[in-house]
Phi, psi and omega in degrees: 000099165247345172288132174268126191293158172297340175295313177291321176293320176294323192289350173291331172271127164245151170304177184274338176285318179286329175301307176297327159314302181297316169300322173313300186298310178316311186286335176283328175304295181301334179283328187271351173286305191307315174314310191285317179304315183280323189256026176256163190304323175255043187294171176266000000 
């Protein structure tokens, strides 16, 4: 597989809305992980 497919070239560029959605999802996931880490009985 030496040739790059057009699909992979399209995937590099995202729309601003999709990028914002991805950032919002990542932030929500991080908050959930922080709550889990800080609220557990064996928390640090």
